[in-house]
Amino acid sequence: MESKLEQSGTATIEGNDFPVYKGTHGNDVVDIRALTKATGKFTFDPGFTSTASCESQITFIDGNEGTLLYRGYPIEQLAENTDFIESAFLLLDGELPTKEQCAKFRHDITYHTMVHEHFIKFFDGFRRDAHPMAIMCGAVGALSAFYHDSTDINDPEARKIAVHRMIAKMPTIAAMAYKYTVGQPFVYPRNDLSYTENFMHMCFSVPAEDYKVDKVLADALDKIFILHMDHEQNASTSTVRLAGSSGANPFACIAAGIACLWGPAHGGANEAALNMLEEIGSVDRIPEYVAKAKDKDDPFRLMGFGHRVYKNYDPRAKVMQKACHEVLEATGIQDPLLDVARELEKIALEDDYFVQKKLYPNIDFYSGITLRALGFPRSMFTPLFALARTVGWIAQWREMLEDPNQKIGRPRQIYTGAAKRDFIAMDKR
Ligand code: CMC
């Protein structure tokens, strides 16, 4: 990545001037790299609410407007007009592919979807009731033990192969994690199917009968994957970058991202949102749960509501809501939870607490209902998110390595523990 940082002014802190940079969009940033040298002080920003951890040219969110751009293109336009592979090329390379580039990239990904035959044995070590995310953390980390030839992060060709392998093998691993937990045989990838069709085939086909991928459902899932591909410096992406900043290999970095994504405040929220809708169960119980969410003494939160960056409707939630309707219509499923979701959204959007705190539905609010209608158990929701986010993680990992300002990530702290003291022998304590 060629740095495009341009100074647009200065900010004075304790009498010292620091450069201010203006990005293409978004907040200006104050470059405080020299702050400690100049003032002897650190900054304090738990959760990085005011800190830009890097320069990036991949994704931009305008939280107030409710827009999400991949390489400048609005997410709604990409979800409507591209498929997973085309959007993945855009995220990785910065420009939409020509027909030839797209075909070549599709081919490169398709021909890396199989995993080493010995890798399959790795799965036997897991309990049969293991959560697929637990399997994914382990299995993806283990890729570095199988593909040594693409772990040299300083070799651009090895990096490129690692990128292709990561994107191509993720659906295979996610489908294997699923098959393992349901006790069905693993299904090998098929090169005549699209990226998403192939994933559905590996998840849902069994040797006993033919399985034909439903085009409407595959298109809806493809859209869902595009929506989840990247999202600025979120927790899991920052984890991937931090892991990568030490020079760790790409497979280890993505495994770290998967671990971070698992948490209910991040990728686990879609599973949590569906659990919550089920717990609410019927429209008449909504007021009770809205009151719980507003109660300061109750830790309950409306899952699928609120976002660190969006202070407006999450643009992905709108596309997801549409995909949800398409899937329910195509499958003919009448899901009563959709009524609960619609009513909860309506009530929360009119409630003062949610209005004032700018808490809007996020992508996870409708994704659980949609994925369930597609046939996935809820334990697979976060693995599906991980599959799609792999494109963003690996694009950000590569961008970080190519960033001339890249350094090992090493935050500071303010220490408030015990002051320096002498050891006390056990009989004197
Ligand atoms: N229900 C009720 N109150 C909420 C909620 C909610 N879902 N979200 C935030 N609040 C309140 C919170 O109690 C706080 O109130 P106060 O200022 O009185 O203390 C205020 O709103 C600000 O919340 P915060 O926790 O300081 O905000 P944050 O930016 O740290 O948290 C969040 C963002 C997504 C973790 C949070 O909104 C949340 O826990 N939401 C539910 C989980 C969820 O849906 N997560 C998926 C995020 S989208 C997927 C992704 O991109 O990874």
CSV table of C-alpha atoms and ligand atoms in Angstrom, one decimal:
chain,number,residue,atom,x,y,z
A,1,MET,CA,0.0,0.0,0.0
A,2,GLU,CA,1.3,3.4,-0.9
A,3,SER,CA,0.7,5.8,2.0
A,4,LYS,CA,-1.6,8.7,1.1
A,5,LEU,CA,-1.3,10.6,4.4
A,6,GLU,CA,-1.3,14.3,3.7
A,7,GLN,CA,-1.0,16.9,6.3
A,8,SER,CA,-3.9,19.4,6.4
A,9,GLY,CA,-3.0,21.3,9.6
A,10,THR,CA,-1.6,21.0,13.1
A,11,ALA,CA,-3.0,20.4,16.5
A,12,THR,CA,-1.3,21.8,19.6
A,13,ILE,CA,-1.0,19.6,22.7
A,14,GLU,CA,0.8,21.0,25.7
A,15,GLY,CA,2.5,23.6,23.5
A,16,ASN,CA,3.7,21.1,20.9
A,17,ASP,CA,2.4,21.0,17.4
A,18,PHE,CA,1.3,17.6,15.9
A,19,PRO,CA,0.4,17.0,12.3
A,20,VAL,CA,-3.3,16.6,11.4
A,21,TYR,CA,-4.2,14.4,8.4
A,22,LYS,CA,-7.4,14.5,6.3
A,23,GLY,CA,-8.7,11.3,4.9
A,24,THR,CA,-10.8,10.8,1.8
A,25,HIS,CA,-13.9,10.7,4.0
A,26,GLY,CA,-14.3,10.7,7.8
A,27,ASN,CA,-12.7,12.4,10.8
A,28,ASP,CA,-9.4,14.1,10.6
A,29,VAL,CA,-6.7,12.4,12.7
A,30,VAL,CA,-4.0,13.9,14.9
A,31,ASP,CA,-0.7,12.1,14.5
A,32,ILE,CA,0.5,11.7,18.1
A,33,ARG,CA,3.3,9.3,17.4
A,34,ALA,CA,5.8,11.9,18.7
A,35,LEU,CA,3.6,12.8,21.8
A,36,THR,CA,5.4,10.7,24.4
A,37,LYS,CA,8.8,12.0,23.2
A,38,ALA,CA,7.5,15.6,23.4
A,39,THR,CA,5.5,15.5,26.6
A,40,GLY,CA,6.4,12.3,28.4
A,41,LYS,CA,2.7,11.3,28.4
A,42,PHE,CA,0.7,8.5,26.9
A,43,THR,CA,-2.9,8.8,25.7
A,44,PHE,CA,-5.7,6.7,27.3
A,45,ASP,CA,-8.3,5.2,25.0
A,46,PRO,CA,-9.7,1.8,26.1
A,47,GLY,CA,-11.7,0.3,23.3
A,48,PHE,CA,-10.0,2.6,20.8
A,49,THR,CA,-13.0,4.9,20.6
A,50,SER,CA,-11.0,7.9,19.5
A,51,THR,CA,-7.9,6.1,18.0
A,52,ALA,CA,-7.2,5.3,14.4
A,53,SER,CA,-4.9,2.3,14.6
A,54,CYS,CA,-3.8,2.4,11.0
A,55,GLU,CA,-4.1,4.0,7.6
A,56,SER,CA,-6.4,1.9,5.4
A,57,GLN,CA,-7.8,2.2,1.8
A,58,ILE,CA,-10.2,-0.7,1.9
A,59,THR,CA,-13.5,0.0,3.7
A,60,PHE,CA,-15.2,3.1,5.0
A,61,ILE,CA,-18.2,3.5,7.3
A,62,ASP,CA,-20.1,6.8,7.8
A,63,GLY,CA,-21.9,5.9,11.0
A,64,ASN,CA,-24.1,9.0,11.1
A,65,GLU,CA,-25.3,8.7,7.5
A,66,GLY,CA,-25.5,4.9,7.7
A,67,THR,CA,-23.2,4.2,4.7
A,68,LEU,CA,-20.7,1.4,4.1
A,69,LEU,CA,-18.2,1.6,1.2
A,70,TYR,CA,-16.0,-1.2,-0.1
A,71,ARG,CA,-13.2,0.6,-2.0
A,72,GLY,CA,-15.6,3.5,-2.4
A,73,TYR,CA,-18.6,1.5,-3.7
A,74,PRO,CA,-21.8,1.5,-1.5
A,75,ILE,CA,-22.5,-1.9,-0.1
A,76,GLU,CA,-26.1,-1.9,-1.4
A,77,GLN,CA,-24.8,-1.5,-5.0
A,78,LEU,CA,-22.3,-4.3,-4.6
A,79,ALA,CA,-24.9,-6.7,-3.0
A,80,GLU,CA,-27.3,-5.9,-5.9
A,81,ASN,CA,-24.8,-6.1,-8.8
A,82,THR,CA,-21.9,-8.4,-7.9
A,83,ASP,CA,-21.3,-11.9,-6.6
A,84,PHE,CA,-18.9,-12.9,-3.8
A,85,ILE,CA,-16.0,-13.5,-6.1
A,86,GLU,CA,-16.3,-10.1,-7.9
A,87,SER,CA,-16.6,-8.2,-4.6
A,88,ALA,CA,-13.7,-10.2,-3.1
A,89,PHE,CA,-11.5,-9.2,-6.0
A,90,LEU,CA,-12.5,-5.5,-5.5
A,91,LEU,CA,-11.7,-5.7,-1.8
A,92,LEU,CA,-8.3,-7.3,-2.4
A,93,ASP,CA,-7.2,-5.4,-5.5
A,94,GLY,CA,-8.9,-2.0,-5.1
A,95,GLU,CA,-10.8,-1.9,-8.4
A,96,LEU,CA,-13.7,-3.9,-9.9
A,97,PRO,CA,-12.3,-6.7,-12.1
A,98,THR,CA,-12.6,-6.8,-15.9
A,99,LYS,CA,-14.3,-9.9,-17.3
A,100,GLU,CA,-10.9,-11.6,-17.8
A,101,GLN,CA,-9.6,-10.7,-14.3
A,102,CYS,CA,-12.8,-11.9,-12.7
A,103,ALA,CA,-12.7,-15.3,-14.6
A,104,LYS,CA,-9.0,-15.8,-13.6
A,105,PHE,CA,-9.7,-15.0,-10.0
A,106,ARG,CA,-12.7,-17.3,-10.0
A,107,HIS,CA,-10.5,-20.0,-11.4
A,108,ASP,CA,-7.7,-19.4,-8.9
A,109,ILE,CA,-10.1,-19.6,-5.9
A,110,THR,CA,-12.0,-22.6,-7.3
A,111,TYR,CA,-8.8,-24.6,-7.8
A,112,HIS,CA,-7.7,-24.1,-4.2
A,113,THR,CA,-10.9,-25.3,-2.5
A,114,MET,CA,-9.7,-28.8,-1.6
A,115,VAL,CA,-7.8,-29.4,1.6
A,116,HIS,CA,-4.9,-31.8,2.0
A,117,GLU,CA,-6.2,-35.3,2.6
A,118,HIS,CA,-4.2,-35.6,5.9
A,119,PHE,CA,-5.9,-32.5,7.1
A,120,ILE,CA,-9.2,-34.4,7.2
A,121,LYS,CA,-7.8,-36.6,10.0
A,122,PHE,CA,-7.3,-33.5,12.1
A,123,PHE,CA,-11.1,-33.3,12.7
A,124,ASP,CA,-11.2,-36.7,14.5
A,125,GLY,CA,-9.6,-35.1,17.5
A,126,PHE,CA,-12.6,-33.0,18.3
A,127,ARG,CA,-15.6,-34.2,20.4
A,128,ARG,CA,-18.6,-34.9,18.3
A,129,ASP,CA,-20.6,-32.1,20.0
A,130,ALA,CA,-17.8,-29.5,19.5
A,131,HIS,CA,-19.0,-26.0,18.5
A,132,PRO,CA,-18.1,-25.5,14.8
A,133,MET,CA,-16.3,-22.2,15.8
A,134,ALA,CA,-14.1,-24.2,18.2
A,135,ILE,CA,-13.3,-26.5,15.3
A,136,MET,CA,-12.7,-23.6,12.9
A,137,CYS,CA,-10.2,-21.9,15.4
A,138,GLY,CA,-8.2,-25.1,15.5
A,139,ALA,CA,-8.5,-26.2,11.9
A,140,VAL,CA,-7.6,-22.8,10.4
A,141,GLY,CA,-4.6,-22.4,12.7
A,142,ALA,CA,-3.6,-25.9,11.6
A,143,LEU,CA,-3.4,-24.8,7.9
A,144,SER,CA,0.0,-23.4,8.6
A,145,ALA,CA,1.1,-26.9,9.4
A,146,PHE,CA,0.0,-28.1,6.0
A,147,TYR,CA,0.9,-25.2,3.7
A,148,HIS,CA,4.4,-24.2,4.7
A,149,ASP,CA,5.1,-23.0,1.1
A,150,SER,CA,2.7,-20.0,1.6
A,151,THR,CA,3.8,-18.9,5.1
A,152,ASP,CA,6.7,-16.7,4.0
A,153,ILE,CA,5.1,-13.3,4.6
A,154,ASN,CA,8.0,-11.5,2.9
A,155,ASP,CA,7.5,-13.2,-0.5
A,156,PRO,CA,4.7,-11.4,-2.5
A,157,GLU,CA,4.0,-14.6,-4.4
A,158,ALA,CA,3.6,-16.7,-1.2
A,159,ARG,CA,1.4,-14.0,0.2
A,160,LYS,CA,-0.8,-14.2,-2.9
A,161,ILE,CA,-1.1,-17.9,-2.7
A,162,ALA,CA,-2.0,-17.6,1.0
A,163,VAL,CA,-4.7,-15.1,0.2
A,164,HIS,CA,-6.2,-17.5,-2.4
A,165,ARG,CA,-5.9,-20.5,-0.2
A,166,MET,CA,-7.5,-18.8,2.8
A,167,ILE,CA,-10.5,-17.6,0.7
A,168,ALA,CA,-10.9,-20.9,-1.1
A,169,LYS,CA,-10.5,-23.3,1.8
A,170,MET,CA,-12.6,-21.4,4.3
A,171,PRO,CA,-16.0,-22.8,2.9
A,172,THR,CA,-14.5,-26.3,2.8
A,173,ILE,CA,-13.4,-26.0,6.5
A,174,ALA,CA,-16.7,-24.4,7.6
A,175,ALA,CA,-18.7,-27.1,5.8
A,176,MET,CA,-16.5,-29.8,7.3
A,177,ALA,CA,-16.9,-28.4,10.8
A,178,TYR,CA,-20.7,-28.5,10.2
A,179,LYS,CA,-20.7,-32.1,8.8
A,180,TYR,CA,-18.5,-33.2,11.7
A,181,THR,CA,-21.0,-31.9,14.3
A,182,VAL,CA,-24.0,-33.5,12.6
A,183,GLY,CA,-22.2,-36.8,12.1
A,184,GLN,CA,-22.4,-36.8,8.3
A,185,PRO,CA,-19.6,-37.6,5.9
A,186,PHE,CA,-17.5,-34.7,4.5
A,187,VAL,CA,-18.4,-33.6,1.0
A,188,TYR,CA,-15.7,-32.7,-1.4
A,189,PRO,CA,-15.9,-29.4,-3.3
A,190,ARG,CA,-17.3,-29.2,-6.8
A,191,ASN,CA,-15.6,-27.0,-9.4
A,192,ASP,CA,-18.7,-26.6,-11.6
A,193,LEU,CA,-20.5,-24.7,-8.9
A,194,SER,CA,-20.2,-21.1,-7.9
A,195,TYR,CA,-18.4,-20.2,-4.6
A,196,THR,CA,-21.6,-20.1,-2.6
A,197,GLU,CA,-23.4,-22.9,-4.4
A,198,ASN,CA,-20.4,-25.1,-3.7
A,199,PHE,CA,-20.5,-24.2,0.0
A,200,MET,CA,-24.2,-25.1,0.2
A,201,HIS,CA,-23.5,-28.3,-1.7
A,202,MET,CA,-20.7,-29.2,0.8
A,203,CYS,CA,-23.1,-28.4,3.7
A,204,PHE,CA,-26.3,-30.0,2.6
A,205,SER,CA,-25.6,-32.8,0.2
A,206,VAL,CA,-25.4,-36.4,1.5
A,207,PRO,CA,-24.2,-39.5,-0.5
A,208,ALA,CA,-27.6,-41.1,-0.2
A,209,GLU,CA,-29.4,-38.8,-2.6
A,210,ASP,CA,-29.0,-36.0,-5.1
A,211,TYR,CA,-28.9,-32.5,-3.9
A,212,LYS,CA,-29.6,-29.6,-6.2
A,213,VAL,CA,-28.7,-26.1,-5.0
A,214,ASP,CA,-31.6,-23.7,-5.0
A,215,LYS,CA,-30.5,-20.7,-7.1
A,216,VAL,CA,-32.6,-18.2,-5.2
A,217,LEU,CA,-31.3,-19.4,-1.8
A,218,ALA,CA,-27.7,-19.5,-3.1
A,219,ASP,CA,-28.1,-15.9,-4.4
A,220,ALA,CA,-29.4,-14.7,-1.0
A,221,LEU,CA,-26.6,-16.4,0.9
A,222,ASP,CA,-24.1,-14.9,-1.6
A,223,LYS,CA,-25.5,-11.5,-0.8
A,224,ILE,CA,-25.2,-12.2,2.9
A,225,PHE,CA,-21.6,-13.1,2.4
A,226,ILE,CA,-20.9,-9.8,0.5
A,227,LEU,CA,-22.5,-7.9,3.4
A,228,HIS,CA,-20.2,-9.5,5.9
A,229,MET,CA,-16.9,-9.2,4.0
A,230,ASP,CA,-15.3,-6.3,5.6
A,231,HIS,CA,-16.1,-3.6,8.2
A,232,GLU,CA,-13.1,-1.3,8.9
A,233,GLN,CA,-11.0,-1.9,12.0
A,234,ASN,CA,-13.6,-4.0,13.9
A,235,ALA,CA,-12.4,-6.2,16.8
A,236,SER,CA,-11.6,-9.3,14.8
A,237,THR,CA,-9.9,-7.4,12.0
A,238,SER,CA,-7.8,-5.4,14.5
A,239,THR,CA,-7.0,-8.8,16.0
A,240,VAL,CA,-5.8,-10.1,12.7
A,241,ARG,CA,-3.7,-7.0,12.1
A,242,LEU,CA,-2.2,-7.2,15.7
A,243,ALA,CA,-1.4,-10.8,15.3
A,244,GLY,CA,0.1,-10.1,11.8
A,245,SER,CA,2.1,-7.1,13.1
A,246,SER,CA,4.5,-9.6,14.8
A,247,GLY,CA,5.2,-11.3,11.5
A,248,ALA,CA,2.9,-14.3,12.3
A,249,ASN,CA,1.9,-16.4,9.3
A,250,PRO,CA,-1.5,-15.6,7.6
A,251,PHE,CA,-3.2,-18.8,8.7
A,252,ALA,CA,-2.3,-18.1,12.4
A,253,CYS,CA,-3.6,-14.5,12.0
A,254,ILE,CA,-6.9,-15.6,10.6
A,255,ALA,CA,-7.3,-18.2,13.3
A,256,ALA,CA,-6.8,-15.3,15.8
A,257,GLY,CA,-9.5,-13.3,14.0
A,258,ILE,CA,-11.9,-16.3,14.2
A,259,ALA,CA,-11.4,-16.5,17.9
A,260,CYS,CA,-12.2,-12.8,18.4
A,261,LEU,CA,-15.2,-13.0,16.1
A,262,TRP,CA,-16.8,-15.7,18.2
A,263,GLY,CA,-17.7,-13.3,21.1
A,264,PRO,CA,-21.4,-12.4,21.4
A,265,ALA,CA,-20.7,-8.7,21.2
A,266,HIS,CA,-19.2,-9.3,17.7
A,267,GLY,CA,-19.9,-12.2,15.4
A,268,GLY,CA,-21.7,-14.2,17.9
A,269,ALA,CA,-24.5,-11.6,18.0
A,270,ASN,CA,-26.5,-13.2,15.2
A,271,GLU,CA,-26.9,-16.4,17.2
A,272,ALA,CA,-27.6,-14.3,20.3
A,273,ALA,CA,-30.2,-12.2,18.4
A,274,LEU,CA,-32.1,-15.4,17.3
A,275,ASN,CA,-31.9,-16.8,20.9
A,276,MET,CA,-33.3,-13.6,22.2
A,277,LEU,CA,-36.2,-13.5,19.6
A,278,GLU,CA,-37.0,-17.1,20.6
A,279,GLU,CA,-36.9,-16.2,24.3
A,280,ILE,CA,-39.3,-13.3,23.7
A,281,GLY,CA,-41.4,-15.8,21.7
A,282,SER,CA,-44.5,-13.6,21.1
A,283,VAL,CA,-45.3,-10.0,20.3
A,284,ASP,CA,-47.1,-9.5,23.7
A,285,ARG,CA,-43.9,-10.1,25.6
A,286,ILE,CA,-41.9,-7.4,23.8
A,287,PRO,CA,-42.6,-4.6,26.3
A,288,GLU,CA,-41.2,-6.7,29.1
A,289,TYR,CA,-37.9,-7.2,27.2
A,290,VAL,CA,-37.7,-3.6,26.1
A,291,ALA,CA,-38.0,-2.6,29.7
A,292,LYS,CA,-35.3,-5.1,30.7
A,293,ALA,CA,-33.0,-3.6,28.0
A,294,LYS,CA,-33.6,-0.1,29.4
A,295,ASP,CA,-33.0,-1.1,33.0
A,296,LYS,CA,-29.6,0.0,34.1
A,297,ASP,CA,-29.4,-2.7,36.8
A,298,ASP,CA,-30.2,-5.5,34.3
A,299,PRO,CA,-27.3,-6.6,32.1
A,300,PHE,CA,-29.8,-7.6,29.3
A,301,ARG,CA,-29.3,-5.9,26.0
A,302,LEU,CA,-31.4,-6.1,22.8
A,303,MET,CA,-29.2,-8.3,20.7
A,304,GLY,CA,-29.0,-7.1,17.1
A,305,PHE,CA,-29.3,-3.5,18.2
A,306,GLY,CA,-26.7,-0.8,18.5
A,307,HIS,CA,-23.3,-0.5,17.0
A,308,ARG,CA,-20.0,1.2,17.9
A,309,VAL,CA,-19.9,3.1,14.6
A,310,TYR,CA,-23.4,3.2,13.2
A,311,LYS,CA,-25.5,5.8,14.9
A,312,ASN,CA,-28.1,5.3,12.1
A,313,TYR,CA,-29.7,2.3,10.4
A,314,ASP,CA,-27.0,-0.2,9.6
A,315,PRO,CA,-27.1,-0.2,5.7
A,316,ARG,CA,-26.4,-4.0,5.8
A,317,ALA,CA,-29.5,-4.5,7.9
A,318,LYS,CA,-31.6,-3.1,5.1
A,319,VAL,CA,-30.2,-5.5,2.5
A,320,MET,CA,-30.4,-8.3,5.1
A,321,GLN,CA,-34.1,-7.6,5.8
A,322,LYS,CA,-34.8,-7.8,2.0
A,323,ALA,CA,-32.8,-11.1,1.7
A,324,CYS,CA,-34.8,-12.4,4.7
A,325,HIS,CA,-38.0,-11.8,2.9
A,326,GLU,CA,-36.7,-13.4,-0.3
A,327,VAL,CA,-35.6,-16.5,1.5
A,328,LEU,CA,-38.8,-16.9,3.5
A,329,GLU,CA,-40.8,-16.5,0.3
A,330,ALA,CA,-38.7,-19.0,-1.7
A,331,THR,CA,-38.8,-21.6,1.1
A,332,GLY,CA,-42.4,-21.0,2.0
A,333,ILE,CA,-41.4,-20.8,5.6
A,334,GLN,CA,-43.8,-18.9,7.9
A,335,ASP,CA,-41.6,-17.9,10.8
A,336,PRO,CA,-43.5,-16.4,13.7
A,337,LEU,CA,-40.2,-14.9,14.9
A,338,LEU,CA,-40.2,-12.6,11.9
A,339,ASP,CA,-43.4,-11.0,13.4
A,340,VAL,CA,-41.6,-10.7,16.8
A,341,ALA,CA,-38.6,-9.1,15.0
A,342,ARG,CA,-40.7,-6.6,13.0
A,343,GLU,CA,-42.7,-5.5,16.0
A,344,LEU,CA,-39.6,-5.3,18.3
A,345,GLU,CA,-37.9,-3.1,15.7
A,346,LYS,CA,-40.9,-0.9,15.4
A,347,ILE,CA,-41.3,-0.4,19.2
A,348,ALA,CA,-37.6,0.1,19.7
A,349,LEU,CA,-37.3,2.6,16.9
A,350,GLU,CA,-40.0,4.7,18.5
A,351,ASP,CA,-38.8,4.3,22.1
A,352,ASP,CA,-37.0,7.4,23.6
A,353,TYR,CA,-34.2,5.3,25.2
A,354,PHE,CA,-33.2,3.8,21.8
A,355,VAL,CA,-33.8,7.0,19.9
A,356,GLN,CA,-31.7,9.1,22.2
A,357,LYS,CA,-28.8,6.6,22.3
A,358,LYS,CA,-29.1,6.2,18.5
A,359,LEU,CA,-29.6,2.4,18.8
A,360,TYR,CA,-30.7,1.0,15.5
A,361,PRO,CA,-31.0,-2.6,14.2
A,362,ASN,CA,-27.7,-3.9,13.0
A,363,ILE,CA,-26.9,-6.6,10.4
A,364,ASP,CA,-27.4,-9.4,13.0
A,365,PHE,CA,-31.0,-8.5,13.8
A,366,TYR,CA,-32.4,-10.3,10.7
A,367,SER,CA,-29.5,-12.6,9.8
A,368,GLY,CA,-30.5,-15.3,12.3
A,369,ILE,CA,-34.0,-15.7,10.9
A,370,THR,CA,-32.6,-15.7,7.4
A,371,LEU,CA,-29.8,-18.2,8.0
A,372,ARG,CA,-32.2,-20.5,9.9
A,373,ALA,CA,-34.6,-20.5,6.9
A,374,LEU,CA,-31.7,-21.3,4.7
A,375,GLY,CA,-31.3,-24.5,6.7
A,376,PHE,CA,-28.3,-23.6,8.9
A,377,PRO,CA,-28.4,-24.5,12.7
A,378,ARG,CA,-27.5,-21.5,14.8
A,379,SER,CA,-24.1,-22.9,15.8
A,380,MET,CA,-23.2,-22.3,12.1
A,381,PHE,CA,-24.1,-18.6,12.0
A,382,THR,CA,-20.8,-17.3,13.3
A,383,PRO,CA,-18.8,-19.7,11.1
A,384,LEU,CA,-20.7,-18.3,8.1
A,385,PHE,CA,-19.7,-14.8,9.2
A,386,ALA,CA,-16.1,-16.0,9.5
A,387,LEU,CA,-16.1,-17.5,6.1
A,388,ALA,CA,-17.2,-14.1,4.5
A,389,ARG,CA,-15.0,-11.9,6.8
A,390,THR,CA,-12.0,-13.9,5.8
A,391,VAL,CA,-11.8,-11.8,2.6
A,392,GLY,CA,-11.7,-8.6,4.7
A,393,TRP,CA,-9.2,-10.1,7.2
A,394,ILE,CA,-6.8,-11.3,4.6
A,395,ALA,CA,-7.1,-8.0,2.5
A,396,GLN,CA,-6.4,-6.0,5.7
A,397,TRP,CA,-3.5,-8.3,6.7
A,398,ARG,CA,-1.9,-7.9,3.3
A,399,GLU,CA,-2.4,-4.1,3.4
A,400,MET,CA,-0.8,-4.0,6.8
A,401,LEU,CA,2.3,-5.8,5.6
A,402,GLU,CA,2.6,-3.5,2.6
A,403,ASP,CA,2.2,-0.4,4.8
A,404,PRO,CA,5.4,1.6,5.0
A,405,ASN,CA,4.4,2.8,8.5
A,406,GLN,CA,3.7,-0.7,9.8
A,407,LYS,CA,5.2,-1.5,13.3
A,408,ILE,CA,4.5,-4.3,15.7
A,409,GLY,CA,1.3,-3.4,17.6
A,410,ARG,CA,2.2,-2.7,21.2
A,411,PRO,CA,-0.3,-0.5,23.2
A,412,ARG,CA,0.7,1.3,26.3
A,413,GLN,CA,-1.2,1.3,29.6
A,414,ILE,CA,-1.7,3.3,32.7
A,415,TYR,CA,-0.6,1.2,35.6
A,416,THR,CA,-2.7,1.6,38.8
A,417,GLY,CA,-1.6,-1.6,40.6
A,418,ALA,CA,0.4,-1.9,43.7
A,419,ALA,CA,3.3,0.5,44.1
A,420,LYS,CA,6.8,-1.0,44.1
A,421,ARG,CA,7.3,-3.0,47.3
A,422,ASP,CA,9.6,-5.6,48.8
A,423,PHE,CA,8.8,-9.3,49.0
A,424,ILE,CA,7.2,-10.5,52.2
A,425,ALA,CA,8.1,-14.1,53.4
A,426,MET,CA,5.2,-16.4,53.8
A,427,ASP,CA,5.4,-16.7,57.6
A,428,LYS,CA,5.2,-12.9,57.8
A,429,ARG,CA,2.1,-12.4,55.7
B,1,CMC,N1,-29.6,-2.7,24.2
B,1,CMC,C1,-29.8,-1.8,25.2
B,1,CMC,N2,-28.9,-0.8,25.4
B,1,CMC,C2,-27.9,-0.7,24.7
B,1,CMC,C3,-27.6,-1.6,23.6
B,1,CMC,C4,-28.6,-2.6,23.4
B,1,CMC,N3,-28.3,-3.5,22.4
B,1,CMC,N4,-26.5,-1.3,23.0
B,1,CMC,C5,-26.0,-0.2,23.6
B,1,CMC,N5,-26.8,0.1,24.7
B,1,CMC,C6,-26.7,1.3,25.6
B,1,CMC,C7,-25.6,1.0,26.6
B,1,CMC,O1,-26.2,0.4,27.8
B,1,CMC,C8,-25.1,2.4,26.8
B,1,CMC,O2,-25.9,3.1,27.7
B,1,CMC,P1,-25.3,4.1,28.7
B,1,CMC,O3,-24.7,5.2,27.9
B,1,CMC,O4,-26.5,4.6,29.5
B,1,CMC,O5,-24.4,3.4,29.6
B,1,CMC,C9,-25.2,3.0,25.5
B,1,CMC,O6,-26.2,2.4,24.8
B,1,CMC,C10,-23.9,2.9,24.7
B,1,CMC,O7,-23.5,1.6,24.6
B,1,CMC,P2,-22.0,1.1,24.6
B,1,CMC,O8,-21.9,-0.3,25.1
B,1,CMC,O9,-21.1,2.1,25.4
B,1,CMC,O10,-21.7,1.1,23.1
B,1,CMC,P3,-20.5,0.4,22.4
B,1,CMC,O11,-20.2,1.1,21.1
B,1,CMC,O12,-19.4,0.1,23.3
B,1,CMC,O13,-21.2,-1.0,22.0
B,1,CMC,C11,-22.3,-2.8,20.9
B,1,CMC,C12,-21.6,-1.4,20.8
B,1,CMC,C13,-22.5,-3.4,19.5
B,1,CMC,C14,-21.3,-3.8,21.6
B,1,CMC,C15,-23.6,-2.7,21.7
B,1,CMC,O14,-24.5,-1.9,21.1
B,1,CMC,C16,-24.2,-4.1,22.0
B,1,CMC,O15,-23.8,-4.8,22.9
B,1,CMC,N6,-25.2,-4.5,21.1
B,1,CMC,C17,-25.8,-5.8,21.2
B,1,CMC,C18,-24.9,-6.8,20.6
B,1,CMC,C19,-24.9,-6.7,19.1
B,1,CMC,O16,-25.9,-6.7,18.5
B,1,CMC,N7,-23.7,-6.8,18.5
B,1,CMC,C20,-23.5,-6.9,17.0
B,1,CMC,C21,-22.8,-5.7,16.5
B,1,CMC,S1,-23.0,-5.6,14.7
B,1,CMC,C22,-22.0,-6.9,14.2
B,1,CMC,C23,-20.6,-6.5,13.9
B,1,CMC,O17,-20.3,-5.5,13.2
B,1,CMC,O18,-19.7,-7.2,14.5
